[in-house]
CSV table of C-alpha atoms in Angstrom, one decimal:
chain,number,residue,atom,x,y,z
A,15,UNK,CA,231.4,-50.1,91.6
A,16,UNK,CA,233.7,-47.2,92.5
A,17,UNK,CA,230.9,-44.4,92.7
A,18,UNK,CA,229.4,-47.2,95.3
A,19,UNK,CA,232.7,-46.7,97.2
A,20,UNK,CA,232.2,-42.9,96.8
A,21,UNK,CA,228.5,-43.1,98.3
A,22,UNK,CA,229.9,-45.5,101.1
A,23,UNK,CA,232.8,-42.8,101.4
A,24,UNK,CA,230.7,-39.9,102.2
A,25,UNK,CA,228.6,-41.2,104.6
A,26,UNK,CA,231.7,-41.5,106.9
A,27,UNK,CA,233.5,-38.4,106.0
A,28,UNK,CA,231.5,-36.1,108.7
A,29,UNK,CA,233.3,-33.3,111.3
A,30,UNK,CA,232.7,-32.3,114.7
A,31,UNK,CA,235.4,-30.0,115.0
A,32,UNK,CA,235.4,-26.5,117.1
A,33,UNK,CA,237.6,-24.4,119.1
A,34,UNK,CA,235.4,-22.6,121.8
A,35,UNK,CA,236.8,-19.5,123.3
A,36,UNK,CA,238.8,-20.8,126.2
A,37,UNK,CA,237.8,-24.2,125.7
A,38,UNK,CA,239.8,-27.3,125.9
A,39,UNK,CA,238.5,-29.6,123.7
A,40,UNK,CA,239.7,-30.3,120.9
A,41,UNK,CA,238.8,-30.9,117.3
A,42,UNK,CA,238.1,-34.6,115.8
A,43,UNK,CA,239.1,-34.9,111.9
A,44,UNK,CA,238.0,-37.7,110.3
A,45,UNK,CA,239.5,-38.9,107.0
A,46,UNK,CA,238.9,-38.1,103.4
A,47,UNK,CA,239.0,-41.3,101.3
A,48,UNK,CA,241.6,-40.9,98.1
A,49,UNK,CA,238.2,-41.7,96.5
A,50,UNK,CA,237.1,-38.4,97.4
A,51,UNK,CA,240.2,-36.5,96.1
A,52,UNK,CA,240.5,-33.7,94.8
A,53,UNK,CA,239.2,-31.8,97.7
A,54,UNK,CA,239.0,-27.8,97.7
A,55,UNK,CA,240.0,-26.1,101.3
A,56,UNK,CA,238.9,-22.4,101.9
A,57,UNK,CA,237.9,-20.5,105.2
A,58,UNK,CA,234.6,-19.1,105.1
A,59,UNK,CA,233.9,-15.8,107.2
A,60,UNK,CA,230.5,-14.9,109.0
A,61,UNK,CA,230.4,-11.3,110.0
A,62,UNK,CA,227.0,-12.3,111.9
A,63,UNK,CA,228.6,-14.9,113.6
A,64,UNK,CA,229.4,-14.9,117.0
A,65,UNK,CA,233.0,-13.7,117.2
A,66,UNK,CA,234.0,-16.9,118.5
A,67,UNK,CA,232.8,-18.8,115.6
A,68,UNK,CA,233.4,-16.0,113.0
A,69,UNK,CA,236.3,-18.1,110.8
A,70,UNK,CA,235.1,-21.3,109.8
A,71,UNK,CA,237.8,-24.5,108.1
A,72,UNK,CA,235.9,-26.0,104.9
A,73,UNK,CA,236.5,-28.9,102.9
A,74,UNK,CA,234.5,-29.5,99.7
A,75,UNK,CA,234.4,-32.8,97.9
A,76,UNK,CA,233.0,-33.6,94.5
A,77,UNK,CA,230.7,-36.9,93.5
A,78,UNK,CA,230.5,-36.6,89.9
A,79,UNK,CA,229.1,-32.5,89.7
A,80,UNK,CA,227.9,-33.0,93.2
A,81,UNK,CA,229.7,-31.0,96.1
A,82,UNK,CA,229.6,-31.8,99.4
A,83,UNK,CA,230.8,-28.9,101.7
A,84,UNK,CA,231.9,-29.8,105.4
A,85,UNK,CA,233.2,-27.4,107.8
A,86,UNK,CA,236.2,-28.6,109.9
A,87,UNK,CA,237.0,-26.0,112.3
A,88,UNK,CA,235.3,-22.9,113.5
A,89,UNK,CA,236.9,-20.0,116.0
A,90,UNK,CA,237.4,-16.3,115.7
A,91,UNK,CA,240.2,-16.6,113.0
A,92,UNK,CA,241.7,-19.9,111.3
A,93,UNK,CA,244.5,-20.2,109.5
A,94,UNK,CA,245.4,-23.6,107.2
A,95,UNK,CA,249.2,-24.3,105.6
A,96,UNK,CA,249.4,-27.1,103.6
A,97,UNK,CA,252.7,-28.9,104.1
A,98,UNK,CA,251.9,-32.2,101.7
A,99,UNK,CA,248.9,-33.7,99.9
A,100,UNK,CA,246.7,-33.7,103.0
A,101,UNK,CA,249.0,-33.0,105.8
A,102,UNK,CA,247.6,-29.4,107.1
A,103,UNK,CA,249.4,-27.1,110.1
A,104,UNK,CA,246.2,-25.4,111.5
A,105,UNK,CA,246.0,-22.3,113.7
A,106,UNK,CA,243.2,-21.4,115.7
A,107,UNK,CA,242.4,-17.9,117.0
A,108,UNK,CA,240.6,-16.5,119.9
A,109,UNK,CA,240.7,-13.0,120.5
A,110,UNK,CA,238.1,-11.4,123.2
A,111,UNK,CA,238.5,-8.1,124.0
A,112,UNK,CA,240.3,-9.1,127.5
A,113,UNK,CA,243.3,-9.7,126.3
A,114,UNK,CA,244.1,-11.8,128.8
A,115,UNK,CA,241.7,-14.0,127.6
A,116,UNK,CA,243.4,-14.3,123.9
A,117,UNK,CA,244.3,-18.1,122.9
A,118,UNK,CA,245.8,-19.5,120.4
A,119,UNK,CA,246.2,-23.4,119.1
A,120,UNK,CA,248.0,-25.5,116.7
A,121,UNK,CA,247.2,-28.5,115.3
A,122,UNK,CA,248.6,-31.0,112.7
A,123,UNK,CA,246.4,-33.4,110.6
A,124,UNK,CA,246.7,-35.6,108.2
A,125,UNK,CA,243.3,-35.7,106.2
A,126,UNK,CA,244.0,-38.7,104.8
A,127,UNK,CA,244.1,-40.5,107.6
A,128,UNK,CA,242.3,-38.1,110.0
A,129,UNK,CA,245.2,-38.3,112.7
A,130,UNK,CA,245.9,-35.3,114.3
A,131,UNK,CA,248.8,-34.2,116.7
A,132,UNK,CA,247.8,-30.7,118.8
A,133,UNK,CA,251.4,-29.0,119.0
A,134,UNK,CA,250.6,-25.8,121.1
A,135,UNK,CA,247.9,-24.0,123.0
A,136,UNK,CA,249.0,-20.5,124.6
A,137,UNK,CA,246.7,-18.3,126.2
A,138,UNK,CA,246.9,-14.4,127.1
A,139,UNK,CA,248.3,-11.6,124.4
A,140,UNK,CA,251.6,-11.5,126.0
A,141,UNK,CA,251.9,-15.1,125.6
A,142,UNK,CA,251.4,-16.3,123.1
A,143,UNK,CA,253.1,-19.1,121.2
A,144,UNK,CA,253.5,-19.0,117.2
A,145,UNK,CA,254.4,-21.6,114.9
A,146,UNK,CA,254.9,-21.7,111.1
A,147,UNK,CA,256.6,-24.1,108.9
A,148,UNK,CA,259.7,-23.2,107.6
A,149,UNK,CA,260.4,-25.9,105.2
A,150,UNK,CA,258.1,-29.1,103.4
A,151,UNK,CA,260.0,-31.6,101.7
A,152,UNK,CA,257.3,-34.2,100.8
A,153,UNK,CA,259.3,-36.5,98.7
A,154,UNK,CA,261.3,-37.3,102.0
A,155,UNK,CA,257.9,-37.4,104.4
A,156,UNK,CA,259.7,-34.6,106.3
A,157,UNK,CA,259.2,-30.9,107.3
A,158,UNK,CA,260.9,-28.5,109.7
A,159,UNK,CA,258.5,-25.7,111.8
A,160,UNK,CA,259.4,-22.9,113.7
A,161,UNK,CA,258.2,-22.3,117.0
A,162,UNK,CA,258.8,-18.8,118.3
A,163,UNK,CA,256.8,-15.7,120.4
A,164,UNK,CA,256.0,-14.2,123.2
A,165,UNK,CA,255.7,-16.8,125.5
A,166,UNK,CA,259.2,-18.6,124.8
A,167,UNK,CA,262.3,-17.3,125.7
A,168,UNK,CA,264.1,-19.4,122.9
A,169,UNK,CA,262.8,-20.2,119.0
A,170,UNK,CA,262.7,-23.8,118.3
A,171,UNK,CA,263.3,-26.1,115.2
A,172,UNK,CA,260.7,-28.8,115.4
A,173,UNK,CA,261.1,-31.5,113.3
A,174,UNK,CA,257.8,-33.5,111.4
A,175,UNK,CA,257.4,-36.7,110.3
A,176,UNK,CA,255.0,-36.3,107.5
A,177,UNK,CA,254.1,-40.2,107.3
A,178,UNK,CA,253.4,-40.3,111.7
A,179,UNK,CA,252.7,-36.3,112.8
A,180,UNK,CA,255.6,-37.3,115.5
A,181,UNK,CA,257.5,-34.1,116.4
A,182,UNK,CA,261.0,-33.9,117.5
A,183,UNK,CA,262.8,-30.2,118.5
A,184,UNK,CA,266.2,-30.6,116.0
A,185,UNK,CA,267.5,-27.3,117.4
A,186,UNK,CA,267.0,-24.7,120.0
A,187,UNK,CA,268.3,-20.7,119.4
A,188,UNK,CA,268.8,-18.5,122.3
A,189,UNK,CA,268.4,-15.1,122.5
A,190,UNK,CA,271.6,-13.9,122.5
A,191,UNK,CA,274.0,-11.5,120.5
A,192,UNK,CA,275.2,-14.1,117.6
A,193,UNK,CA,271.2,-15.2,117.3
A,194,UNK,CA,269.7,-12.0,117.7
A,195,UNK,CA,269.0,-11.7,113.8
A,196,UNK,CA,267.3,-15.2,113.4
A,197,UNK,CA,264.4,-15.1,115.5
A,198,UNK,CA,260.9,-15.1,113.7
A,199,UNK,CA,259.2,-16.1,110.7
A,200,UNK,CA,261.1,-14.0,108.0
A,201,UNK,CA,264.4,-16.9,108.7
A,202,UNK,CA,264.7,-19.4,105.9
A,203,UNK,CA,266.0,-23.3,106.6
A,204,UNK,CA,268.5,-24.8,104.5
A,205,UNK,CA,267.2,-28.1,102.9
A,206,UNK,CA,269.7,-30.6,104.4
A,207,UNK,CA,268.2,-28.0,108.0
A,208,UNK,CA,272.0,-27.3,109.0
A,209,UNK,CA,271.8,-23.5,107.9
A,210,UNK,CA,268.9,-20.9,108.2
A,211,UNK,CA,269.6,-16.9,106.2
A,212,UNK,CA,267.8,-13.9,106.8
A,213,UNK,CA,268.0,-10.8,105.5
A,214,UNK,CA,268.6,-8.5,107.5
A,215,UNK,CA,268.0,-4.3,107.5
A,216,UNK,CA,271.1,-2.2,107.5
A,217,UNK,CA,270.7,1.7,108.5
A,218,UNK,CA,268.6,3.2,106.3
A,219,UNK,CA,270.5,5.4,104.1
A,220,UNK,CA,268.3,7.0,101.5
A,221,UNK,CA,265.5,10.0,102.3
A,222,UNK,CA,262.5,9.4,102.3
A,223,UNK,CA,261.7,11.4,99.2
A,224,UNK,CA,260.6,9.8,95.5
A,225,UNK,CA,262.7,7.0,96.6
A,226,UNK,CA,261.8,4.2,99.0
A,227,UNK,CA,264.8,2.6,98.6
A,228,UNK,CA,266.4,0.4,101.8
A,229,UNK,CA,269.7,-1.5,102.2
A,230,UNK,CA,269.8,-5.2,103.5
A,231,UNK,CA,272.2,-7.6,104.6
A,232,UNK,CA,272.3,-11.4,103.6
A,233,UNK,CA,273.0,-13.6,106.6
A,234,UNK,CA,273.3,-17.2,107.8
A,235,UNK,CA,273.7,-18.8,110.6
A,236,UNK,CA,274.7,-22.3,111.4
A,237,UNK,CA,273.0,-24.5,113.7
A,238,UNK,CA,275.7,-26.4,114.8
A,239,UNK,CA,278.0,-23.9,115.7
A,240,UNK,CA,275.2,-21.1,116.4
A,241,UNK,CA,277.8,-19.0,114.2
A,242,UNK,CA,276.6,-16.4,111.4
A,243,UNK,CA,278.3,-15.2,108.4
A,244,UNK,CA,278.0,-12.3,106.3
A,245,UNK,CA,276.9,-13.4,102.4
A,246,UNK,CA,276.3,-9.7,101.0
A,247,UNK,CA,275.8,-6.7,103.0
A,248,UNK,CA,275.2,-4.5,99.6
A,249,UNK,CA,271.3,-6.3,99.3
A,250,UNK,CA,269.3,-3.0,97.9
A,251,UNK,CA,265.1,-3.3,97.3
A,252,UNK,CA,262.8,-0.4,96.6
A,253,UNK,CA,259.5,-0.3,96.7
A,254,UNK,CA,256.2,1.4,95.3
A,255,UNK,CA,255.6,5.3,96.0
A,256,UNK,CA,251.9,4.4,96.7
A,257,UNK,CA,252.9,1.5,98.8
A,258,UNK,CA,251.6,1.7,102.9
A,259,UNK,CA,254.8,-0.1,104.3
A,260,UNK,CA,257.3,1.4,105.8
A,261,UNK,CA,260.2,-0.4,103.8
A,262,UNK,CA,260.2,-3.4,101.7
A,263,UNK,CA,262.6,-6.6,102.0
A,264,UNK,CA,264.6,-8.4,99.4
A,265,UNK,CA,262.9,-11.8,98.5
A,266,UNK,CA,265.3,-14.8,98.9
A,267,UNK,CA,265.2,-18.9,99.0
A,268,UNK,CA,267.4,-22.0,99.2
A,269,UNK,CA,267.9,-23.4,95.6
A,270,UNK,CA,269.7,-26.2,97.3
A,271,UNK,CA,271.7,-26.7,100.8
A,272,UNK,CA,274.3,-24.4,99.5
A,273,UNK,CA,273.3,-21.7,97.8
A,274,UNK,CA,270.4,-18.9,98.0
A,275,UNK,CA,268.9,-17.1,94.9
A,276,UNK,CA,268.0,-13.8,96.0
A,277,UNK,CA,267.0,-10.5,94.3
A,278,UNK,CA,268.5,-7.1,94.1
A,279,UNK,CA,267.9,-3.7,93.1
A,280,UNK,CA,270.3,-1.4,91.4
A,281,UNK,CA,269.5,2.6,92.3
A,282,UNK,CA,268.4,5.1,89.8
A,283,UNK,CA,268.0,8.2,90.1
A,284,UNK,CA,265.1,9.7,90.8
A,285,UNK,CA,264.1,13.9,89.4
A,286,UNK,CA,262.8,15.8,92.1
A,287,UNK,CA,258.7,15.6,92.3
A,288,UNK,CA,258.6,12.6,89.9
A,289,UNK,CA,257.7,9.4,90.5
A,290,UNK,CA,259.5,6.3,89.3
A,291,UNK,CA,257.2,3.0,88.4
A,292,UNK,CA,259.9,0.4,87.8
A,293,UNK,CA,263.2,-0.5,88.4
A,294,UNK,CA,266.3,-2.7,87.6
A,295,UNK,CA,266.2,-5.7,89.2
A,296,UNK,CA,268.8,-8.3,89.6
A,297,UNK,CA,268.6,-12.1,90.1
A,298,UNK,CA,271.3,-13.5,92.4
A,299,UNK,CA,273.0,-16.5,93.8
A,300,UNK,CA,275.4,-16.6,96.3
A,301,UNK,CA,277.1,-19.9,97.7
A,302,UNK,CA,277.4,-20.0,101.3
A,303,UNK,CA,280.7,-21.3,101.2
A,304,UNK,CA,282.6,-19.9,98.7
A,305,UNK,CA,280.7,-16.3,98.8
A,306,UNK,CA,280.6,-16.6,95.5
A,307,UNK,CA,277.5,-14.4,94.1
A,308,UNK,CA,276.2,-15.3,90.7
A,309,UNK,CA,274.3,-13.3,88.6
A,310,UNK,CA,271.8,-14.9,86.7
A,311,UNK,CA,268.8,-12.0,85.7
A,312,UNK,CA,269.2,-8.9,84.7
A,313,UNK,CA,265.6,-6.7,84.0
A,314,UNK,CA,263.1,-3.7,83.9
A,315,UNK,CA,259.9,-4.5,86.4
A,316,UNK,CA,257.1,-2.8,87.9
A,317,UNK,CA,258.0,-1.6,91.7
A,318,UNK,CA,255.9,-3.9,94.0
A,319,UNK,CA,254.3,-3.0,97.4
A,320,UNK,CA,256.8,-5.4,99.5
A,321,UNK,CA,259.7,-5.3,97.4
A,322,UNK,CA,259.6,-8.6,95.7
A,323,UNK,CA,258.5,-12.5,95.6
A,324,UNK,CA,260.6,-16.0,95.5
A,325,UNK,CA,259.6,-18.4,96.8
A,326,UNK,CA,259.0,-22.5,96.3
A,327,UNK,CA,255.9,-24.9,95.5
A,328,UNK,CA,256.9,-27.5,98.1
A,329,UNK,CA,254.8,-30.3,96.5
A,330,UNK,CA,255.8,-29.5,92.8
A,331,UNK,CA,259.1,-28.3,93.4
A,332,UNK,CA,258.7,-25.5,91.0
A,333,UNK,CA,260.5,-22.2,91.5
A,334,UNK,CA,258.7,-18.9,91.3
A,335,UNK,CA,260.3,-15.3,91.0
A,336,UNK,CA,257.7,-12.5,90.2
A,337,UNK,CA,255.9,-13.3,87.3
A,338,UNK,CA,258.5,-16.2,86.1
A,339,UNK,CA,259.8,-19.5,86.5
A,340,UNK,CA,263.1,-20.1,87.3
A,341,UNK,CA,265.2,-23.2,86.1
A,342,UNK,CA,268.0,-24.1,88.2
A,343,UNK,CA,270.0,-25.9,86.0
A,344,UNK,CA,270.3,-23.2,83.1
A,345,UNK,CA,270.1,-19.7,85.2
A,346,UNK,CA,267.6,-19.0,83.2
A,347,UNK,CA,264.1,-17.2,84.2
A,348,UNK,CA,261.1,-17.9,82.1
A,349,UNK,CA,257.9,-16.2,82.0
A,350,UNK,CA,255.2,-17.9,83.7
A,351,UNK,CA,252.0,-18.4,81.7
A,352,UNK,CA,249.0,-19.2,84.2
A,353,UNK,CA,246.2,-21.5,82.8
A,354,UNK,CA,243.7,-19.3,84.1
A,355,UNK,CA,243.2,-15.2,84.4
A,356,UNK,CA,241.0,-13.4,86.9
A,357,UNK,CA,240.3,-9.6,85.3
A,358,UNK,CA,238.8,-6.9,87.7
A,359,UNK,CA,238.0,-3.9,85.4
A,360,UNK,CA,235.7,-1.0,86.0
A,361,UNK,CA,232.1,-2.2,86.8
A,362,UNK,CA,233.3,-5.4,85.2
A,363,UNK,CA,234.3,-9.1,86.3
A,364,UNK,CA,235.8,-11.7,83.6
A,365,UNK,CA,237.6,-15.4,84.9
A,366,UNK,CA,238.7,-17.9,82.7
A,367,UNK,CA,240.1,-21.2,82.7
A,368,UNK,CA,242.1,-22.9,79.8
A,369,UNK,CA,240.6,-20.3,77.5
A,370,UNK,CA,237.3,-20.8,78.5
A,371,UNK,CA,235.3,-17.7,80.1
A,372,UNK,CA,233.7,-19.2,83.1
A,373,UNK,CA,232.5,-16.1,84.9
A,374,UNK,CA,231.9,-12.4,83.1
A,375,UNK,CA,229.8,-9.9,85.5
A,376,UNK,CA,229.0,-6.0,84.7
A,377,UNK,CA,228.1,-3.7,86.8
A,378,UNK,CA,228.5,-3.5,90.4
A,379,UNK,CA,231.0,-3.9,92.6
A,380,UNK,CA,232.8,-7.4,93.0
A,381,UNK,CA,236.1,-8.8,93.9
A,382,UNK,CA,237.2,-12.5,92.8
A,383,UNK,CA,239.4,-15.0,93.8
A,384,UNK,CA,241.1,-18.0,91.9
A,385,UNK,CA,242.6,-21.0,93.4
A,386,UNK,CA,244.3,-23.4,90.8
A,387,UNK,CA,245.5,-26.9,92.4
A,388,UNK,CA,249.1,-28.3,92.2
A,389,UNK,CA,248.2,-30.3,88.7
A,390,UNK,CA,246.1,-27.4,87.2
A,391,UNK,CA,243.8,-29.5,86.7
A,392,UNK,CA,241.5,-28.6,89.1
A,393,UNK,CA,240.1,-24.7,89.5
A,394,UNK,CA,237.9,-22.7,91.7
A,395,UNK,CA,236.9,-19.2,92.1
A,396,UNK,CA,235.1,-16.6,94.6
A,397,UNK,CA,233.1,-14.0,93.3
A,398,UNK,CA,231.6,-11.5,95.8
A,399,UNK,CA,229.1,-8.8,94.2
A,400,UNK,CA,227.2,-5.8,95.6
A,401,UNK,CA,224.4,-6.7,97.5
A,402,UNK,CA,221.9,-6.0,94.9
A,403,UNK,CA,223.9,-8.1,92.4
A,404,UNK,CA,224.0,-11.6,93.8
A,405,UNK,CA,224.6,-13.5,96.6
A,406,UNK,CA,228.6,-14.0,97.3
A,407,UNK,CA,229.5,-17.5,95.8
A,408,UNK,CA,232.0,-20.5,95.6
A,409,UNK,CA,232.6,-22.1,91.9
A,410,UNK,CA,234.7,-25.1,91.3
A,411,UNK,CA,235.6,-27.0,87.8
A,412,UNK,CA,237.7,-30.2,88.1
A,413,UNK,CA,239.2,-32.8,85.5
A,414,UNK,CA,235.8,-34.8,85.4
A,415,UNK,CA,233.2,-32.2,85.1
A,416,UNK,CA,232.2,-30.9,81.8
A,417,UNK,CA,230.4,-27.6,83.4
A,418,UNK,CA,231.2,-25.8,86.8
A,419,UNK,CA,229.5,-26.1,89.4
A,420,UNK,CA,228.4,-23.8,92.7
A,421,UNK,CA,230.5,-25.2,95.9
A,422,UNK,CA,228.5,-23.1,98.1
A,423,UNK,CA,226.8,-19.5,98.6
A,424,UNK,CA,228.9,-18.0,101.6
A,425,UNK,CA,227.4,-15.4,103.9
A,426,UNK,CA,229.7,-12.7,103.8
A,427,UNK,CA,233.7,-13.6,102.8
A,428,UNK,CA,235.6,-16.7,102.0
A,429,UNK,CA,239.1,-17.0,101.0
A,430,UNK,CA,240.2,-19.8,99.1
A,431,UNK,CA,243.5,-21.8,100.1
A,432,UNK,CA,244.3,-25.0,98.1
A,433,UNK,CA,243.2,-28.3,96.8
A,434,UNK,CA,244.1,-31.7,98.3
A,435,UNK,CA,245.3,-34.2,95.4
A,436,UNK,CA,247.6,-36.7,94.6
A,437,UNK,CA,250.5,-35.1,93.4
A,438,UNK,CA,253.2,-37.8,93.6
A,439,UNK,CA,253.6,-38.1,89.7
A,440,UNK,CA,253.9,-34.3,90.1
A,441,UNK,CA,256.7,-34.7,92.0
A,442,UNK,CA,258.6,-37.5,89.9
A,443,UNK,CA,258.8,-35.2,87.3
A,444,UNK,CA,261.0,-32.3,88.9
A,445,UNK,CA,263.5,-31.0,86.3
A,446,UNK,CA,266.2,-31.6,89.3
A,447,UNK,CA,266.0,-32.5,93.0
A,448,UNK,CA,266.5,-29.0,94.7
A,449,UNK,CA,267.4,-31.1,97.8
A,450,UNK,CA,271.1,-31.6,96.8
A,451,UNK,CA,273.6,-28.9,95.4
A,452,UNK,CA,273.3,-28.6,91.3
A,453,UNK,CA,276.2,-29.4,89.7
């Protein structure tokens, strides 16, 4: 009876959906049934393709060890956040070579029930509009988005009802002196969305010799009284000789609505001509009322390209920090042991999942890509080979299959994103509700 459902299912689950250069219309979704979960989401990229309809929005859905790929939105470049089980903030791209002509469109949609809400469409280079979400709290059917560029002369706090799509500005910031430092998408928003921190680059006062060392300044800024405060103005990060940036920026997030882990670095010294490959780092937390700052990691790691990573699974709740997992209750950091290992070696290509080697490949060039879902449960992987080797390729292995299976043979690129899945038991089971302070 239910794989009759799942028959009955697909037939409906069809997509007219494209963004024309220019054009006005705008993209149908129609729903996936819960009978189709999990779904696998990835952008798939044409070189041949007109420019226009170069980046193309796929879902894939799974009958038994049957895909069924459907592609949901084309244009020049797409871009796909996830901010709960299937509600999506989409961007779509058009960039001609008149850049007068550049357009840009956002869209929110709920795949499960194939509503859709388009939230801005800006056209020309020097106008354009961004938008990026900020903050997902999916337990609460909430999330907060930034909306900031070139063609507004404030950023705005837009407020989303996960359950509806409906979208209600919570706060405006002007450009002025006390606001200056808050504008664009490196601010973060405090859970209870009465605070947003950046950090925030001090002179630089280290040569630009072995060392790639910068200083930063940990800020926040009230929404009520538009009134920022200084949390620590000593924020040091270094980063990688062989990295291309110019500086990199101290990682930080909201561990609840009053306090911010954040990383530092403590400076070595450096001999002349040599090059240094790691550094002391030092795991943070500073309340935002007390100015209290907390240490709670002390450690020897590789330097990184950008200086660092924190940051927070919104539908799982779990808190990474480099290459660990940080529990909020117990300052404690512990090292985060991934279910399934994509290894790039000379001429060689190995991916496995839960111990099992799904993929090994000699010879040739290839890259790979793996995507694991919120319940790692569910895994895919992109493996594109020389052209003499094989044909670029999409492999997927959920809970039900006892083999994997090809997705789809891609023309040129595709990038994988996420999978759509009920993660509500997920959720139940967070060690601690980072929405309210720990104590």
């Amino acid at each position: 009876m239910r794989n009759a459902c799942i028959r009955l299912a697909c037939c409906a689950f069809a997509w007219m959906s494209s963004f024309a250069a220019g054009g006005e219309e705008e993209p149908r979704f129609e729903p996936i049934p819960e009978e189709q979960y999990p779904a696998l989401v990835f952008v798939q990229e044409d070189i041949k393709a007109d420019a226009p309809d170069r980046s193309s929005l796929m879902v894939a859905t799974f009958v038994g060890d049957k895909p069924t790929v459907q592609k949901v939105m084309t244009a020049q470049n797409v871009k796909a956040v996830q901010l709960s089980d299937a509600v999506f903030l989409l961007e779509a791209d058009q960039y001609p070579k008149d850049r007068a002509l550049w357009s840009q469109a956002h869209f929110l949609v709920n795949f499960h029930t194939g509503s859709s809400v388009l939230l801005s469409r800006s056209k020309s280079r020097d106008k354009l509009v961004h938008l990026q979400c900020l903050l997902s709290m999916p337990n609460n059917d909430e999330a907060i988005i930034l909306r900031y560029g070139q063609g507004t002369e404030e950023s705005t706090l837009i407020h989303v009802d996960l359950k509806t799509l409906e979208t209600t500005p919570r706060y405006t910031l002007p450009r002025i002196d006390a606001t200056r430092e808050f504008h664009g998408p490196h601010i973060k928003i405090s859970p209870d969305f009465r605070l947003i921190a950046a950090m925030v680059r001090r002179e630089q006062r280290e040569p630009r010799t072995a060392s790639r060392r910068s200083s930063f300044s940990l800020r926040v800024l009230d929404l009520e009284t538009m009134k920022a405060t200084e949390l620590d103005d000593k924020v040091m990060v270094e980063i990688s000789p062989a990295s291309s940036f110019g500086y990199g920026t101290p990682p930080f997030e909201w561990i609840n609505a009053q306090d911010i882990l954040y990383q530092h670095m403590i400076p070595e010294d450096v001999e002349e001509g040599r090059f240094r490959h790691k550094a002391q780092y030092v795991l943070q937390c500073v309340n935002v009322k007390s100015k209290k700052i907390t240490e709670w990691d002390r450690r020897r790691l590789p330097l990184t390209l950008a200086g660092g990573d924190i940051r927070r699974d919104w539908l799982t709740g779990e808190l990474r920090y480099q290459d660990f997992i940080v529990d909020t209750r117990s300052h404690k950091v512990i090292p985060y042991r991934p279910c399934y290992s994509v290894k790039l070696g000379s001429g060689s290509t190995e991916i496995r999942f839960r111990d099992k080697v799904l993929h090994q490949h000699k010879g040739g060039y290839s890259y790979a890509q793996g995507c694991i879902s919120h319940s790692r449960e569910q895994f895919a992987y992109f493996v594109r080979f020389d052209n003499k080797a094989g044909t670029p390729t999409v492999f997927a292995k959920i809970r039900d299959m006892k083999q994997q299976v090809v997705v789809t043979e891609v023309p040129f690129y595709t990038t994988l994103l996420t999978w759509i899945e009920d993660t509500s038991n997920l959720r139940k089971k967070q060690p601690n509700n980072w929405m309210k302070s720990d104590e």
